[in-house]
Amino acid sequence: MSTEFIASRFVLAVRNLRLSTDFYMNVLGFVRDFGDESDGWSFLSRGNVRLMLGECVDEVPASELNNHSYFAYMNVVGVDALYEEIVANGG
């Protein structure tokens, strides 16, 4: 029997959950899988990419961490069309 990973979920700490959820949905094209942010979480997806945004209002902003925590690699079919979509959405 072989093992296959079929999806992954990234957990991201955000300082403003409503603003971050809006950005991921309206600019980057993610959809809400479930939840209404009332518990401090947004569960979003786009294709096989899953995100759990957790509100951490006192967290140090990523821009001030001075490390290399980031999404290292994602395969995207139609990256030029994705770019155009994000630009059209204000990104």
Coordinates of C-alpha atoms in Angstrom, one line a residue:
M1 CA 0.0 0.0 0.0
S2 CA 1.3 3.4 -0.9
T3 CA 0.7 6.8 0.8
E4 CA -0.4 9.9 -1.0
F5 CA -0.9 13.4 0.4
I6 CA -3.9 14.9 -1.3
A7 CA -4.1 18.3 0.2
S8 CA -2.4 20.5 2.8
R9 CA -3.6 23.2 5.2
F10 CA -1.6 26.2 6.2
V11 CA -2.2 27.9 9.6
L12 CA -1.5 31.6 9.5
A13 CA -1.6 34.0 12.4
V14 CA -3.2 37.3 11.4
R15 CA -3.6 40.5 13.4
N16 CA -7.0 41.4 11.9
L17 CA -9.1 38.4 11.0
R18 CA -11.9 40.3 9.2
L19 CA -9.5 42.4 7.1
S20 CA -7.3 39.3 6.3
T21 CA -10.3 37.2 5.4
D22 CA -11.6 39.9 3.1
F23 CA -8.2 40.1 1.3
Y24 CA -7.9 36.3 0.8
M25 CA -11.5 36.1 -0.4
N26 CA -12.0 39.2 -2.5
V27 CA -8.4 39.8 -3.8
L28 CA -6.9 36.3 -3.9
G29 CA -10.1 34.4 -4.8
F30 CA -10.3 32.0 -1.8
V31 CA -13.8 30.9 -0.6
R32 CA -15.0 30.3 3.0
D33 CA -15.2 26.6 3.8
F34 CA -17.0 27.1 7.1
G35 CA -17.2 29.4 10.1
D36 CA -18.1 33.0 10.5
E37 CA -15.0 34.4 12.3
S38 CA -16.9 34.6 15.6
D39 CA -14.4 32.1 17.2
G40 CA -11.3 33.8 15.9
W41 CA -10.8 31.6 12.9
S42 CA -11.4 31.6 9.1
F43 CA -11.2 28.4 7.2
L44 CA -10.6 29.1 3.5
S45 CA -9.7 27.3 0.4
R46 CA -8.9 27.7 -3.3
G47 CA -8.4 24.5 -5.2
N48 CA -6.3 22.2 -3.2
V49 CA -4.9 25.0 -1.0
R50 CA -6.5 25.2 2.4
L51 CA -5.9 28.1 4.9
M52 CA -6.7 28.4 8.6
L53 CA -6.4 32.1 9.5
G54 CA -6.3 32.6 13.2
E55 CA -6.6 36.0 14.8
C56 CA -3.6 36.9 17.0
V57 CA -3.9 40.6 17.6
D58 CA -0.7 40.8 19.7
E59 CA 1.5 38.8 17.3
V60 CA 4.5 40.5 15.9
P61 CA 3.9 41.5 12.2
A62 CA 5.5 39.1 9.7
S63 CA 7.4 42.1 8.2
E64 CA 9.2 42.5 11.6
L65 CA 10.2 38.9 12.2
N66 CA 13.4 39.0 10.1
N67 CA 13.2 35.3 9.2
H68 CA 12.2 33.3 6.1
S69 CA 8.8 31.9 7.1
Y70 CA 6.8 31.8 3.8
F71 CA 5.1 29.5 1.4
A72 CA 8.1 27.9 -0.2
Y73 CA 6.5 26.5 -3.3
M74 CA 3.1 26.1 -4.9
N75 CA 2.3 24.6 -8.3
V76 CA -0.1 26.9 -10.3
V77 CA -1.5 26.1 -13.7
G78 CA -2.2 29.4 -15.5
V79 CA -0.1 31.6 -13.4
D80 CA -0.4 34.5 -15.8
A81 CA -4.2 34.4 -15.6
L82 CA -3.9 34.2 -11.8
Y83 CA -1.8 37.4 -11.9
E84 CA -4.3 39.2 -14.0
E85 CA -7.1 38.1 -11.7
I86 CA -5.4 39.4 -8.6
V87 CA -4.4 42.7 -10.2
A88 CA -8.1 43.1 -11.4
N89 CA -9.2 42.5 -7.8
G90 CA -6.9 45.3 -6.4
G91 CA -3.9 43.1 -5.4

